[in-house]
Amino acid sequence: MRKAWLLHVFLLPVVVGCGGGTGRSPAPAVFPAATAARTPPSQPQGDPAAVCAAFATTIHTVDTAIDAGPGAAYYRARPYVTARLSQPINGVDVDARWAQWAAHRAATTVTATVLAAEAPPDSLVDAHRAVRVTVTPRGVDGWTGPTQTRIVFCQLATDSGGWRVDSYTTSG
């Protein structure tokens, strides 16, 4: 099952471009970025797409004036993940991108769009979703960094009465 899903992941641009579907709504849902204080929005639990989008938005929303490092975004994303994923998500190192953003006192603007992609059918305990995130860092000094687009692939599981991200990969 995992290999079949990974095959779909690599074919995502073809599937999305050709209008392939899974019976889910083809209209993408757009989710707003987190607030200026970087507080995650209320936790969506009943909709796997909303959980994946909230998770993807949260891990890409940073503010160098508030965050001690890039790991702060992952810490804020912990409400969207299963207990199994919450521990490994803590280790994120500072990199050259973070240093550049910090030099400009940058914060990111993030938009997330749920993609209609081929994936295994949902079960009572397992679901898969893909979200495209567009991230633009903007410094308080007027600097704007390059916009990056990534696809976040979420495998979700039911946990604590709702859907949570159990594993994820990011392309781009």
Short mmCIF file of C-alpha atoms in Angstrom, two decimals:
data_model
loop_
_atom_site.label_atom_id
_atom_site.label_comp_id
_atom_site.label_asym_id
_atom_site.label_seq_id
_atom_site.Cartn_x
_atom_site.Cartn_y
_atom_site.Cartn_z
CA MET A 1 0.00 0.00 0.00
CA ARG A 2 2.82 2.44 0.92
CA LYS A 3 4.64 1.83 -2.39
CA ALA A 4 1.46 2.47 -4.34
CA TRP A 5 0.91 5.74 -2.47
CA LEU A 6 4.50 6.84 -3.07
CA LEU A 7 4.00 6.16 -6.78
CA HIS A 8 1.03 8.52 -6.66
CA VAL A 9 3.11 11.09 -4.81
CA PHE A 10 5.69 11.21 -7.58
CA LEU A 11 2.95 11.39 -10.21
CA LEU A 12 1.11 14.19 -8.41
CA PRO A 13 1.96 16.94 -10.92
CA VAL A 14 0.68 14.76 -13.77
CA VAL A 15 -2.47 13.78 -11.90
CA VAL A 16 -3.26 17.33 -10.81
CA GLY A 17 -2.49 18.70 -14.27
CA CYS A 18 -4.70 16.11 -15.98
CA GLY A 19 -7.63 16.63 -13.65
CA GLY A 20 -7.39 13.15 -12.13
CA GLY A 21 -9.40 12.73 -8.99
CA THR A 22 -10.33 10.58 -6.10
CA GLY A 23 -13.97 11.52 -5.79
CA ARG A 24 -12.98 14.38 -3.48
CA SER A 25 -13.94 17.91 -4.41
CA PRO A 26 -11.65 19.18 -7.19
CA ALA A 27 -11.89 22.76 -5.90
CA PRO A 28 -8.87 23.55 -3.73
CA ALA A 29 -9.45 24.95 -0.28
CA VAL A 30 -7.22 27.87 0.71
CA PHE A 31 -6.24 28.24 4.35
CA PRO A 32 -4.94 31.50 5.84
CA ALA A 33 -1.53 31.87 7.40
CA ALA A 34 -1.24 31.83 11.18
CA THR A 35 -1.76 35.10 13.04
CA ALA A 36 1.00 37.63 13.62
CA ALA A 37 1.56 36.18 17.09
CA ARG A 38 2.13 32.81 15.37
CA THR A 39 -0.58 31.12 17.39
CA PRO A 40 -1.89 28.06 15.57
CA PRO A 41 -5.55 28.32 14.59
CA SER A 42 -8.09 26.12 16.34
CA GLN A 43 -7.39 22.48 15.75
CA PRO A 44 -9.43 21.00 12.90
CA GLN A 45 -10.03 17.37 13.80
CA GLY A 46 -12.84 16.04 11.64
CA ASP A 47 -11.39 16.81 8.21
CA PRO A 48 -8.07 15.22 7.21
CA ALA A 49 -7.48 17.88 4.52
CA ALA A 50 -7.95 20.70 7.04
CA VAL A 51 -5.56 19.02 9.49
CA CYS A 52 -2.89 18.52 6.80
CA ALA A 53 -3.28 22.15 5.62
CA ALA A 54 -3.09 23.51 9.18
CA PHE A 55 0.01 21.40 9.87
CA ALA A 56 1.70 22.46 6.60
CA THR A 57 0.91 26.12 7.25
CA THR A 58 2.20 25.95 10.82
CA ILE A 59 5.54 24.29 10.03
CA HIS A 60 6.25 26.94 7.38
CA THR A 61 5.13 29.98 9.43
CA VAL A 62 8.09 31.54 11.23
CA ASP A 63 8.95 34.93 12.66
CA THR A 64 12.59 35.49 13.50
CA ALA A 65 11.67 38.25 15.95
CA ILE A 66 9.66 35.78 18.05
CA ASP A 67 11.07 32.34 17.26
CA ALA A 68 14.35 31.15 18.77
CA GLY A 69 15.00 29.06 15.66
CA PRO A 70 13.24 27.15 12.88
CA GLY A 71 12.28 24.42 15.35
CA ALA A 72 9.75 26.76 16.98
CA ALA A 73 7.37 26.28 14.04
CA TYR A 74 7.57 22.51 14.46
CA TYR A 75 6.91 22.85 18.17
CA ARG A 76 3.77 24.86 17.39
CA ALA A 77 2.70 22.13 14.93
CA ARG A 78 2.63 19.44 17.63
CA PRO A 79 -1.15 19.77 18.21
CA TYR A 80 -1.66 18.54 14.62
CA VAL A 81 0.48 15.39 14.92
CA THR A 82 0.10 12.00 16.55
CA ALA A 83 1.98 11.14 19.71
CA ARG A 84 4.28 8.93 17.62
CA LEU A 85 5.36 11.88 15.45
CA SER A 86 5.51 14.53 18.19
CA GLN A 87 8.94 13.53 19.55
CA PRO A 88 10.97 13.32 16.30
CA ILE A 89 9.50 16.63 15.11
CA ASN A 90 11.52 18.57 17.72
CA GLY A 91 14.97 18.38 16.09
CA VAL A 92 15.29 21.14 13.48
CA ASP A 93 18.68 22.79 13.02
CA VAL A 94 19.44 26.40 12.17
CA ASP A 95 20.59 26.69 8.57
CA ALA A 96 21.85 29.40 6.20
CA ARG A 97 18.28 30.30 5.24
CA TRP A 98 17.39 30.97 8.88
CA ALA A 99 20.52 33.11 9.33
CA GLN A 100 19.57 35.23 6.30
CA TRP A 101 15.99 35.60 7.50
CA ALA A 102 17.16 36.57 11.01
CA ALA A 103 19.52 39.19 9.56
CA HIS A 104 16.46 40.85 7.98
CA ARG A 105 14.20 40.14 10.99
CA ALA A 106 11.91 38.31 8.59
CA ALA A 107 8.60 36.57 9.04
CA THR A 108 6.99 34.29 6.48
CA THR A 109 3.72 34.70 4.68
CA VAL A 110 2.25 31.28 3.96
CA THR A 111 -0.67 30.12 1.85
CA ALA A 112 -1.76 26.50 1.70
CA THR A 113 -3.94 24.89 -0.93
CA VAL A 114 -5.28 21.34 -0.58
CA LEU A 115 -4.61 19.40 -3.77
CA ALA A 116 -6.89 16.82 -5.33
CA ALA A 117 -4.45 13.94 -5.75
CA GLU A 118 -4.65 10.23 -6.27
CA ALA A 119 -4.21 8.50 -2.93
CA PRO A 120 -5.39 5.34 -1.25
CA PRO A 121 -9.02 5.56 -0.18
CA ASP A 122 -9.65 6.76 3.34
CA SER A 123 -10.34 4.17 6.00
CA LEU A 124 -11.69 4.68 9.50
CA VAL A 125 -8.12 5.09 10.82
CA ASP A 126 -5.99 6.20 7.86
CA ALA A 127 -6.09 9.01 5.27
CA HIS A 128 -3.67 10.71 2.86
CA ARG A 129 -3.70 14.31 1.67
CA ALA A 130 -1.42 16.65 -0.27
CA VAL A 131 -1.10 20.40 0.30
CA ARG A 132 0.80 22.98 -1.74
CA VAL A 133 2.36 25.69 0.42
CA THR A 134 3.76 28.94 -0.87
CA VAL A 135 6.19 30.62 1.50
CA THR A 136 7.53 34.16 1.18
CA PRO A 137 9.91 35.63 3.78
CA ARG A 138 9.58 39.38 4.32
CA GLY A 139 11.95 41.40 6.46
CA VAL A 140 10.99 44.40 8.57
CA ASP A 141 13.72 46.28 6.68
CA GLY A 142 11.82 45.93 3.38
CA TRP A 143 13.73 42.86 2.19
CA THR A 144 11.72 40.12 0.46
CA GLY A 145 13.31 36.73 -0.02
CA PRO A 146 12.52 34.31 -2.81
CA THR A 147 9.10 32.69 -2.73
CA GLN A 148 9.28 28.93 -2.30
CA THR A 149 6.60 26.44 -3.24
CA ARG A 150 6.50 23.01 -1.64
CA ILE A 151 4.13 20.09 -1.60
CA VAL A 152 3.51 18.53 1.81
CA PHE A 153 2.21 14.96 1.69
CA CYS A 154 0.48 13.91 4.92
CA GLN A 155 -0.42 10.46 6.10
CA LEU A 156 -3.03 10.94 8.79
CA ALA A 157 -4.31 8.64 11.49
CA THR A 158 -7.08 8.94 14.02
CA ASP A 159 -5.60 9.90 17.36
CA SER A 160 -7.15 11.46 20.46
CA GLY A 161 -10.60 11.65 18.94
CA GLY A 162 -9.63 13.26 15.63
CA TRP A 163 -7.34 13.20 12.64
CA ARG A 164 -3.64 13.89 13.20
CA VAL A 165 -0.60 13.82 10.91
CA ASP A 166 1.21 10.54 11.53
CA SER A 167 3.95 11.01 8.92
CA TYR A 168 4.74 13.52 6.21
CA THR A 169 7.15 14.25 3.40
CA THR A 170 7.90 17.52 1.69
CA SER A 171 8.96 18.04 -1.91
CA GLY A 172 10.42 21.14 -3.43
#
